[in-house]
DNA sequence: AGAATTATTATGTACATACATAAAATCATT
DNA sequence: AATGATTTTATGTATGTACATAATAATTCT
């Protein structure tokens, strides 16, 4: 019997995935422990561990100490979405990027905004801008910046660089929340995007934090037809 | 000098993140190599490697052999979205799940569908169903199943179990594509969801494959107001 | 029987060492 | 100076051993 050599963790991972897909290991099944698999595959336990850990991260395996490793009953597909700069997104598609500042003002935010950012109702920096791809409207950016956290934003005009880009370079964040939804274009959004009033638009809302301090809240409204795609 | 003990990879990771956030290591900077960091932190190189690898996976570091590790110039935020069963999604929020089959038929798909699934224009199984949360319409499921890949689907009525759930249990897939977008509700969708015609609805399109064979193409149309949320 | 304690076990990880690999840097050659 | 071969170097990973940790199983005590 010529035992195939599973000598690196990728190979072991492929074999594990094959067995799951081929239903040799069925959903809910307890699979052999690391030590046994290591012996079977002719490699070290650490190698098996690395492979199984990676598969578990993708959601196909459930692992618990002492209880062992079992094939997930209801595998939760995990879609990873790369949130890059809008400029990069457009340039990556070989299109020309354009940016246009619509308004910049210091004003008191609506309760909904100041609540989300958890700041007392002081005046904040509000930006409205338009991103263009090949001169066509691509997305409207509506942003509030917490000037208590990022005071340097007050001395930036934002007429050539987007809030998006300036903040990434000047205001680090530790974590954040993001939400995707659909909305009907408001009058202002429709005007900027050149689409009918109440057209269905794709919206991304993002809120970022630097430790306990809120940094910015941004709403991106994409022109009709926009899709956010990824692989599973 | 009492050197703090960074004795496990999580602690090392936290320190690395701290230095990046504190701009001790600035975007674009080359950071010390693994061996040096291991000495500084008083741990093994493998421990530093695990920490740096994890941070790199999150997009904050760029690593290349021989070239070393540097802080990402434009960190690409990665949002991971868990795609679970609609039933689980609803039950996880403590709501009652309901399911209603609208139609089930064998028919020749429109060119757009058969093209995406890369099958000759044979008859395919088409399902239309409604998912409910606390008896209120939650999402419309419009699904095409490739009966060449999943012949057993032909003997399932789908009147009590959704295509979503049945396929997960009976038709494994190796990979897939997913797209998020906004659309105006069609007449039929508006009727089922109980919303105005052309209301802005959130849409998820998914296409799954088992190796080279297409499995299913599904379009989920969510009731107005639906949000898909995650953390950054 | 039920509760508290202890033993067992599978995963999780740290470490030292060794070698693989990719890419940059250097050197030799034309 | 351009080209090609060689060396160097930082990351990538495999291995054996050791111990940590969490959760289950078994045991003891009340």
Coordinates of C-alpha atoms (C1' of nucleotides) in Angstrom, one line a residue:
Chain A
X1 CA 0.0 0.0 0.0
X2 CA 1.5 3.3 -1.1
X3 CA 0.3 5.8 1.4
X4 CA 0.1 9.2 -0.3
X5 CA 2.3 11.7 1.5
X6 CA 0.4 14.5 3.1
X7 CA 3.5 16.4 4.0
X8 CA 2.3 20.0 4.3
X9 CA -0.7 21.6 5.9
X10 CA -2.3 22.7 2.6
X11 CA -2.3 19.1 1.3
X12 CA -3.8 17.9 4.6
X13 CA -6.4 20.6 4.3
X14 CA -7.3 19.6 0.8
X15 CA -7.7 16.0 1.8
X16 CA -9.9 17.1 4.8
X17 CA -12.0 19.2 2.5
X18 CA -12.3 16.4 0.0
X19 CA -13.5 14.0 2.7
X20 CA -16.1 16.5 3.8
X21 CA -17.3 17.2 0.3
X22 CA -17.4 13.5 -0.6
X23 CA -19.4 12.9 2.6
X24 CA -16.9 10.4 3.8
X25 CA -17.2 12.6 6.9
X26 CA -20.8 13.6 7.1
X27 CA -22.3 16.7 8.8
X28 CA -22.3 16.1 12.5
X29 CA -19.7 13.3 12.4
X30 CA -16.9 13.3 14.9
X31 CA -13.7 13.0 12.9
X32 CA -10.5 11.3 14.1
X33 CA -8.4 13.2 16.6
X34 CA -5.3 15.1 15.5
X35 CA -2.9 12.5 16.8
X36 CA -4.6 9.7 14.8
X37 CA -4.8 11.9 11.6
X38 CA -1.2 12.8 12.0
X39 CA -0.3 9.1 12.0
X40 CA -2.5 8.4 9.1
X41 CA -1.2 11.2 7.0
X42 CA 2.4 10.6 8.1
X43 CA 3.0 14.1 9.4
X44 CA 3.3 15.9 12.7
X45 CA 0.3 16.8 14.8
X46 CA 1.1 20.5 14.4
X47 CA 0.6 20.1 10.7
X48 CA -2.8 18.5 11.1
X49 CA -3.6 21.2 13.7
X50 CA -2.8 24.0 11.3
X51 CA -5.0 22.4 8.6
X52 CA -8.0 21.7 10.8
X53 CA -7.8 25.1 12.4
X54 CA -7.9 26.7 9.0
X55 CA -10.9 24.7 7.9
X56 CA -12.6 25.4 11.2
X57 CA -12.1 29.1 10.5
X58 CA -13.9 28.8 7.3
X59 CA -16.9 27.4 9.2
X60 CA -16.9 23.8 8.0
X61 CA -15.6 22.2 11.2
X62 CA -16.5 22.8 14.8
X63 CA -13.7 22.1 17.2
X64 CA -13.9 21.9 21.0
X65 CA -11.4 20.9 23.5
X66 CA -11.8 17.4 24.7
X67 CA -15.0 17.0 22.7
X68 CA -13.1 16.7 19.5
X69 CA -13.6 18.0 16.0
X70 CA -16.9 17.4 14.1
X71 CA -18.2 18.4 10.7
X72 CA -20.4 21.4 11.0
X73 CA -24.1 20.5 10.8
X74 CA -25.1 23.7 9.2
X75 CA -22.0 25.2 7.8
X76 CA -22.2 29.0 8.0
X77 CA -20.8 30.4 4.8
X78 CA -18.4 33.2 5.4
X79 CA -18.2 35.9 2.8
X80 CA -15.3 38.3 3.3
X81 CA -15.7 41.7 1.8
X82 CA -12.7 43.9 1.2
X83 CA -13.6 47.5 2.0
X84 CA -11.1 49.5 0.0
X85 CA -11.0 53.1 -0.8
X86 CA -13.6 54.1 -3.4
X87 CA -10.7 55.6 -5.5
X88 CA -8.9 52.3 -5.5
X89 CA -12.1 50.4 -6.3
X90 CA -12.7 52.5 -9.4
X91 CA -9.1 52.6 -10.5
X92 CA -8.9 48.8 -10.0
X93 CA -11.5 48.5 -12.8
X94 CA -9.4 50.7 -15.1
X95 CA -11.7 53.7 -14.8
X96 CA -10.8 57.3 -14.2
X97 CA -11.5 58.4 -10.7
X98 CA -13.1 61.8 -10.0
X99 CA -13.9 63.6 -6.7
X100 CA -16.1 66.6 -6.1
X101 CA -16.7 68.2 -2.7
X102 CA -20.3 69.3 -2.4
X103 CA -20.4 70.9 1.0
X104 CA -18.3 71.3 4.1
X105 CA -19.7 72.8 7.2
X106 CA -19.5 72.8 11.0
X107 CA -22.9 72.1 12.4
X108 CA -24.8 70.5 15.1
X109 CA -25.7 67.0 14.0
X110 CA -29.2 65.5 14.2
X111 CA -29.8 63.5 17.3
X112 CA -29.5 60.2 15.4
X113 CA -26.0 61.1 14.4
X114 CA -24.7 62.4 17.7
X115 CA -26.4 59.4 19.4
X116 CA -24.6 56.9 17.2
X117 CA -21.3 58.7 17.7
X118 CA -22.0 59.0 21.5
X119 CA -20.9 62.6 21.7
X120 CA -22.6 65.5 23.5
X121 CA -24.4 67.6 21.0
X122 CA -21.5 69.8 20.0
X123 CA -20.8 71.0 16.5
X124 CA -19.3 68.5 14.2
X125 CA -17.7 68.5 10.8
X126 CA -20.1 67.5 8.1
X127 CA -19.0 66.6 4.6
X128 CA -20.9 65.9 1.5
X129 CA -19.1 64.7 -1.6
X130 CA -19.4 62.9 -4.9
X131 CA -17.2 60.2 -6.3
X132 CA -17.1 59.8 -10.0
X133 CA -16.0 56.9 -12.3
X134 CA -15.2 58.0 -15.8
X135 CA -16.9 61.3 -15.1
X136 CA -20.2 59.5 -14.3
X137 CA -21.6 59.7 -10.7
X138 CA -20.5 56.7 -8.7
X139 CA -21.4 57.3 -5.1
X140 CA -22.4 60.1 -2.8
X141 CA -20.5 60.3 0.5
X142 CA -22.2 61.8 3.5
X143 CA -19.9 62.1 6.4
X144 CA -19.8 63.3 10.0
X145 CA -16.4 63.7 11.7
X146 CA -16.0 63.8 15.4
X147 CA -13.8 66.8 15.8
X148 CA -13.2 66.0 19.4
X149 CA -11.4 62.9 18.3
X150 CA -9.9 64.2 15.1
X151 CA -9.3 68.0 15.7
X152 CA -6.8 68.2 12.8
X153 CA -9.7 67.6 10.4
X154 CA -10.8 71.2 11.1
X155 CA -7.8 72.5 9.1
X156 CA -8.4 70.4 6.1
X157 CA -10.6 71.7 3.3
X158 CA -11.4 68.3 1.7
X159 CA -11.7 70.0 -1.7
X160 CA -9.2 67.7 -3.4
X161 CA -9.0 64.7 -1.0
X162 CA -12.0 62.8 0.1
X163 CA -12.9 62.3 3.8
X164 CA -12.5 58.6 3.0
X165 CA -8.9 58.9 2.1
X166 CA -7.9 61.7 4.4
X167 CA -9.2 59.9 7.5
X168 CA -7.5 56.6 6.5
X169 CA -4.2 58.4 6.4
X170 CA -4.7 60.7 9.4
X171 CA -7.1 59.1 11.8
X172 CA -6.5 55.5 12.7
X173 CA -9.3 53.4 14.1
X174 CA -9.4 50.3 16.1
X175 CA -12.8 48.9 15.2
X176 CA -16.1 49.7 13.6
X177 CA -19.5 48.6 12.5
X178 CA -20.7 48.4 8.9
X179 CA -24.2 47.9 7.5
X180 CA -25.5 47.3 4.0
X181 CA -29.0 48.2 2.9
X182 CA -31.2 49.5 0.2
X183 CA -32.9 52.8 0.2
X184 CA -34.9 55.1 -2.0
X185 CA -32.8 58.0 -3.4
X186 CA -33.6 61.3 -1.7
X187 CA -34.1 64.4 -3.8
X188 CA -30.5 65.6 -3.2
X189 CA -29.0 62.1 -3.8
X190 CA -31.0 61.7 -7.0
X191 CA -29.8 65.1 -8.2
X192 CA -26.2 64.3 -7.5
X193 CA -26.3 60.7 -8.9
X194 CA -28.4 61.8 -11.9
X195 CA -31.0 59.2 -11.2
X196 CA -34.8 59.4 -10.7
X197 CA -36.1 60.4 -7.3
X198 CA -36.8 57.3 -5.1
X199 CA -34.6 55.1 -7.3
X200 CA -33.4 52.0 -5.4
X201 CA -29.9 52.7 -4.3
X202 CA -27.3 50.5 -2.5
X203 CA -26.2 52.0 0.8
X204 CA -23.3 51.4 3.1
X205 CA -23.3 52.9 6.6
X206 CA -20.1 52.8 8.5
X207 CA -19.1 53.9 12.0
X208 CA -15.6 53.7 13.2
X209 CA -14.0 54.0 16.6
X210 CA -10.6 54.6 18.0
X211 CA -10.8 52.7 21.3
X212 CA -13.7 54.3 23.1
X213 CA -13.8 57.5 21.0
X214 CA -15.9 57.6 17.9
X215 CA -14.1 58.8 14.8
X216 CA -16.6 59.2 12.0
X217 CA -19.9 58.1 10.6
X218 CA -20.2 57.8 6.9
X219 CA -23.1 56.9 4.6
X220 CA -22.2 55.9 1.0
X221 CA -25.0 56.0 -1.5
X222 CA -24.2 54.2 -4.7
X223 CA -25.6 54.9 -8.1
X224 CA -28.4 52.5 -9.2
X225 CA -27.2 49.2 -10.4
X226 CA -24.2 49.0 -8.1
X227 CA -23.3 45.6 -6.9
X228 CA -21.0 44.4 -4.1
X229 CA -19.5 41.1 -5.1
X230 CA -17.4 38.5 -3.5
X231 CA -16.7 34.7 -3.5
X232 CA -17.8 32.2 -1.0
Chain B
X1 CA 14.6 47.1 33.4
X2 CA 11.7 44.7 33.7
X3 CA 10.8 43.6 30.3
X4 CA 7.1 42.8 30.0
X5 CA 6.6 39.2 29.1
X6 CA 4.9 38.6 25.8
X7 CA 4.6 34.9 26.2
X8 CA 1.8 34.0 23.9
X9 CA 0.9 35.0 20.4
X10 CA -2.3 36.9 21.4
X11 CA -0.2 39.2 23.7
X12 CA 2.3 39.7 20.9
X13 CA -0.5 40.5 18.5
X14 CA -2.0 43.1 20.9
X15 CA 1.4 44.8 21.2
X16 CA 1.8 44.8 17.5
X17 CA -1.6 46.3 17.0
X18 CA -0.9 48.9 19.7
X19 CA 2.3 50.0 18.0
X20 CA 0.4 50.3 14.7
X21 CA -2.4 52.2 16.2
X22 CA -0.1 54.4 18.2
X23 CA 1.9 55.1 15.0
X24 CA 5.1 53.9 16.5
X25 CA 5.1 51.9 13.4
X26 CA 3.7 54.1 10.7
X27 CA 2.0 53.1 7.5
X28 CA 4.7 52.0 5.0
X29 CA 7.3 51.4 7.7
X30 CA 9.3 48.2 7.6
X31 CA 9.0 46.6 11.0
X32 CA 11.8 44.6 12.7
X33 CA 12.1 41.0 11.5
X34 CA 10.7 38.1 13.3
X35 CA 13.9 37.0 14.9
X36 CA 14.6 40.4 16.4
X37 CA 11.0 40.8 17.6
X38 CA 11.2 37.4 19.2
X39 CA 14.3 38.4 21.1
X40 CA 12.7 41.7 22.1
X41 CA 9.5 40.0 23.3
X42 CA 11.3 37.2 24.9
X43 CA 9.5 34.5 23.0
X44 CA 10.1 32.1 20.2
X45 CA 10.1 33.2 16.5
X46 CA 7.1 30.8 15.9
X47 CA 5.1 32.8 18.3
X48 CA 5.9 36.1 16.6
X49 CA 5.2 34.5 13.3
X50 CA 1.7 33.4 14.4
X51 CA 1.0 36.9 15.7
X52 CA 2.2 38.7 12.6
X53 CA 0.5 36.3 10.3
X54 CA -2.8 36.9 12.0
X55 CA -2.4 40.6 11.8
X56 CA -1.4 40.3 8.1
X57 CA -4.6 38.3 7.5
X58 CA -6.6 41.2 8.8
X59 CA -5.0 43.5 6.3
X60 CA -2.9 45.7 8.5
X61 CA 0.5 44.3 7.6
X62 CA 2.0 43.3 4.3
X63 CA 4.5 40.5 4.4
X64 CA 6.8 39.3 1.7
X65 CA 9.7 36.8 1.9
X66 CA 13.0 38.4 2.1
X67 CA 11.5 41.9 1.7
X68 CA 10.2 41.8 5.3
X69 CA 7.0 43.0 7.0
X70 CA 5.7 46.5 6.6
X71 CA 2.6 48.3 7.9
X72 CA 0.0 48.5 5.2
X73 CA -0.1 51.8 3.5
X74 CA -3.8 51.7 2.8
X75 CA -5.2 49.0 5.0
X76 CA -8.1 47.2 3.4
X77 CA -10.7 46.7 5.9
X78 CA -12.1 43.2 5.8
X79 CA -15.7 42.7 6.7
X80 CA -16.7 39.1 7.3
X81 CA -20.3 38.3 6.7
X82 CA -21.8 35.1 8.0
X83 CA -24.3 33.8 5.6
X84 CA -26.5 31.6 7.7
X85 CA -29.9 30.0 7.0
X86 CA -32.7 32.5 6.9
X87 CA -34.5 30.4 9.5
X88 CA -31.5 30.6 11.9
X89 CA -31.2 34.3 11.2
X90 CA -34.8 34.9 12.3
X91 CA -34.7 32.5 15.2
X92 CA -31.5 34.0 16.5
X93 CA -33.4 37.3 16.9
X94 CA -36.0 35.5 19.0
X95 CA -38.7 35.7 16.3
X96 CA -40.9 33.0 15.0
X97 CA -39.9 31.6 11.6
X98 CA -42.5 30.9 8.9
X99 CA -42.1 29.4 5.5
X100 CA -44.5 29.4 2.5
X101 CA -44.0 27.8 -0.8
X102 CA -45.3 30.0 -3.6
X103 CA -44.6 27.9 -6.7
X104 CA -42.6 24.9 -7.8
X105 CA -42.2 24.1 -11.4
X106 CA -40.0 22.4 -14.0
X107 CA -39.3 24.9 -16.7
X108 CA -36.8 26.2 -19.2
X109 CA -34.9 29.0 -17.5
X110 CA -34.4 32.4 -19.2
X111 CA -31.1 32.6 -21.0
X112 CA -29.6 34.7 -18.2
X113 CA -30.1 31.9 -15.7
X114 CA -28.9 29.1 -17.8
X115 CA -26.0 31.1 -18.9
X116 CA -24.9 31.8 -15.3
X117 CA -25.3 28.2 -14.4
X118 CA -23.5 27.1 -17.6
X119 CA -25.9 24.4 -18.5
X120 CA -27.5 23.6 -21.9
X121 CA -31.0 24.9 -22.0
X122 CA -32.7 22.0 -20.4
X123 CA -35.6 22.2 -18.0
X124 CA -34.7 23.2 -14.5
X125 CA -36.4 23.2 -11.1
X126 CA -37.7 26.6 -10.3
X127 CA -38.8 27.5 -6.8
X128 CA -40.5 30.6 -5.4
X129 CA -41.0 30.9 -1.7
X130 CA -41.6 33.4 1.1
X131 CA -39.8 33.5 4.5
X132 CA -41.7 35.1 7.4
X133 CA -40.6 36.5 10.7
X134 CA -43.4 36.7 13.3
X135 CA -45.8 36.1 10.5
X136 CA -44.6 39.2 8.7
X137 CA -43.0 38.8 5.2
X138 CA -39.2 38.7 5.6
X139 CA -37.8 37.7 2.3
X140 CA -38.7 36.3 -1.1
X141 CA -36.6 33.4 -2.3
X142 CA -36.4 32.9 -6.1
X143 CA -34.3 29.8 -6.9
X144 CA -33.2 27.7 -9.8
X145 CA -31.8 24.3 -9.1
X146 CA -29.6 22.4 -11.6
X147 CA -31.3 19.1 -11.7
X148 CA -28.4 17.6 -13.6
X149 CA -26.2 18.2 -10.6
X150 CA -28.9 17.5 -7.9
X151 CA -31.3 15.0 -9.4
X152 CA -32.7 14.1 -6.0
X153 CA -34.3 17.6 -5.8
X154 CA -36.9 16.4 -8.2
X155 CA -38.5 14.2 -5.6
X156 CA -38.7 16.9 -3.0
X157 CA -41.9 18.9 -2.8
X158 CA -40.3 21.9 -0.9
X159 CA -43.6 22.6 0.7
X160 CA -42.4 22.4 4.3
X161 CA -38.6 22.9 3.9
X162 CA -37.0 25.7 2.0
X163 CA -34.7 25.2 -0.9
X164 CA -32.2 27.0 1.2
X165 CA -32.3 24.4 3.9
X166 CA -32.8 21.3 1.8
X167 CA -29.8 22.1 -0.4
X168 CA -27.5 22.8 2.5
X169 CA -28.3 19.3 3.9
X170 CA -28.5 17.5 0.5
X171 CA -26.3 19.2 -2.0
X172 CA -22.8 20.1 -0.9
X173 CA -21.0 22.9 -2.7
X174 CA -17.3 23.7 -3.0
X175 CA -17.4 27.3 -3.8
X176 CA -19.7 30.1 -4.9
X177 CA -20.2 33.7 -5.7
X178 CA -22.4 36.2 -3.9
X179 CA -23.5 39.7 -4.8
X180 CA -25.3 42.4 -2.8
X181 CA -27.4 45.1 -4.4
X182 CA -30.5 47.2 -4.2
X183 CA -33.4 46.9 -6.6
X184 CA -37.0 48.1 -7.0
X185 CA -39.6 45.6 -6.0
X186 CA -41.3 44.0 -8.9
X187 CA -45.1 43.6 -8.9
X188 CA -44.9 40.0 -7.6
X189 CA -42.3 40.8 -5.0
X190 CA -44.3 43.8 -3.8
X191 CA -47.4 41.6 -3.5
X192 CA -45.6 38.9 -1.5
X193 CA -43.7 41.3 0.8
X194 CA -46.6 43.6 1.3
X195 CA -44.8 46.7 0.2
X196 CA -45.4 49.3 -2.5
X197 CA -44.5 48.6 -6.1
X198 CA -40.9 49.7 -6.8
X199 CA -40.0 50.0 -3.1
X200 CA -36.3 49.8 -2.6
X201 CA -35.4 46.3 -1.5
X202 CA -32.1 44.7 -0.5
X203 CA -31.1 41.8 -2.7
X204 CA -28.6 39.0 -2.4
X205 CA -27.8 36.9 -5.4
X206 CA -25.9 33.7 -4.8
X207 CA -24.5 31.1 -7.2
X208 CA -23.0 27.9 -5.9
X209 CA -20.9 25.2 -7.5
X210 CA -19.8 21.7 -6.7
X211 CA -16.4 21.6 -8.4
X212 CA -17.2 22.4 -12.1
X213 CA -20.9 21.7 -11.8
X214 CA -23.3 24.5 -11.0
X215 CA -25.7 23.6 -8.1
X216 CA -28.1 26.5 -7.7
X217 CA -28.8 30.1 -8.3
X218 CA -30.8 32.0 -5.8
X219 CA -32.1 35.5 -5.4
X220 CA -33.2 36.7 -2.0
X221 CA -35.3 39.8 -1.9
X222 CA -35.7 41.2 1.5
X223 CA -38.5 43.3 2.8
X224 CA -37.8 47.1 2.8
X225 CA -35.7 48.3 5.7
X226 CA -33.6 45.1 5.9
X227 CA -30.0 45.7 6.9
X228 CA -27.0 43.3 6.7
X229 CA -24.7 44.2 9.6
X230 CA -21.3 43.2 10.7
X231 CA -18.2 44.5 12.5
X232 CA -14.9 45.7 11.2
Chain C
dA1 C1' -29.4 10.0 44.3
dG2 C1' -27.1 14.2 44.0
dA3 C1' -23.1 17.0 44.7
dA4 C1' -18.4 17.8 44.7
dT5 C1' -13.9 16.2 43.4
dT6 C1' -10.6 14.1 40.5
dA7 C1' -8.9 11.9 36.4
dT8 C1' -8.8 11.8 31.5
dT9 C1' -8.5 13.5 27.0
dA10 C1' -8.5 16.3 22.7
dT11 C1' -7.4 20.6 21.4
dG12 C1' -4.4 24.8 21.9
dT13 C1' -0.1 26.6 22.0
dA14 C1' 5.0 27.4 23.2
dC15 C1' 9.6 26.3 21.9
dA16 C1' 14.0 25.0 19.5
dT17 C1' 15.6 23.4 15.5
dA18 C1' 15.8 22.5 10.8
dC19 C1' 15.0 23.2 6.2
dA20 C1' 12.2 25.4 2.1
dT21 C1' 11.3 29.2 -0.7
dA22 C1' 11.1 33.6 -2.7
dA23 C1' 13.0 37.7 -3.6
dA24 C1' 16.4 41.1 -3.1
dA25 C1' 21.3 42.2 -3.3
dT26 C1' 25.7 41.2 -4.9
dC27 C1' 29.0 39.6 -7.9
dA28 C1' 30.8 37.8 -12.2
dT29 C1' 30.6 37.8 -17.1
dT30 C1' 29.9 39.4 -21.5
Chain D
dA1 C1' 26.1 48.9 -19.0
dA2 C1' 23.4 45.0 -19.4
dT3 C1' 22.9 40.2 -18.4
dG4 C1' 23.2 36.2 -15.9
dA5 C1' 24.7 33.4 -11.9
dT6 C1' 25.3 33.3 -7.0
dT7 C1' 24.7 34.6 -2.3
dT8 C1' 22.1 36.4 1.3
dT9 C1' 18.1 37.0 4.0
dA10 C1' 13.4 37.2 5.9
dT11 C1' 9.4 34.7 5.8
dG12 C1' 7.1 30.1 5.6
dT13 C1' 6.6 25.8 7.5
dA14 C1' 7.6 20.9 9.3
dT15 C1' 8.8 18.4 13.5
dG16 C1' 9.1 16.5 18.4
dT17 C1' 8.4 17.7 22.8
dA18 C1' 6.3 19.8 26.5
dC19 C1' 2.8 21.8 28.9
dA20 C1' -1.8 24.6 29.2
dT21 C1' -6.7 24.5 29.1
dA22 C1' -11.3 23.2 28.8
dA23 C1' -14.6 19.9 28.9
dT24 C1' -16.1 15.4 29.6
dA25 C1' -16.0 11.1 32.2
dA26 C1' -15.3 8.7 36.4
dT27 C1' -15.1 8.6 41.1
dT28 C1' -15.8 9.8 45.8
dC29 C1' -18.3 11.8 49.3
dT30 C1' -22.4 13.3 51.6

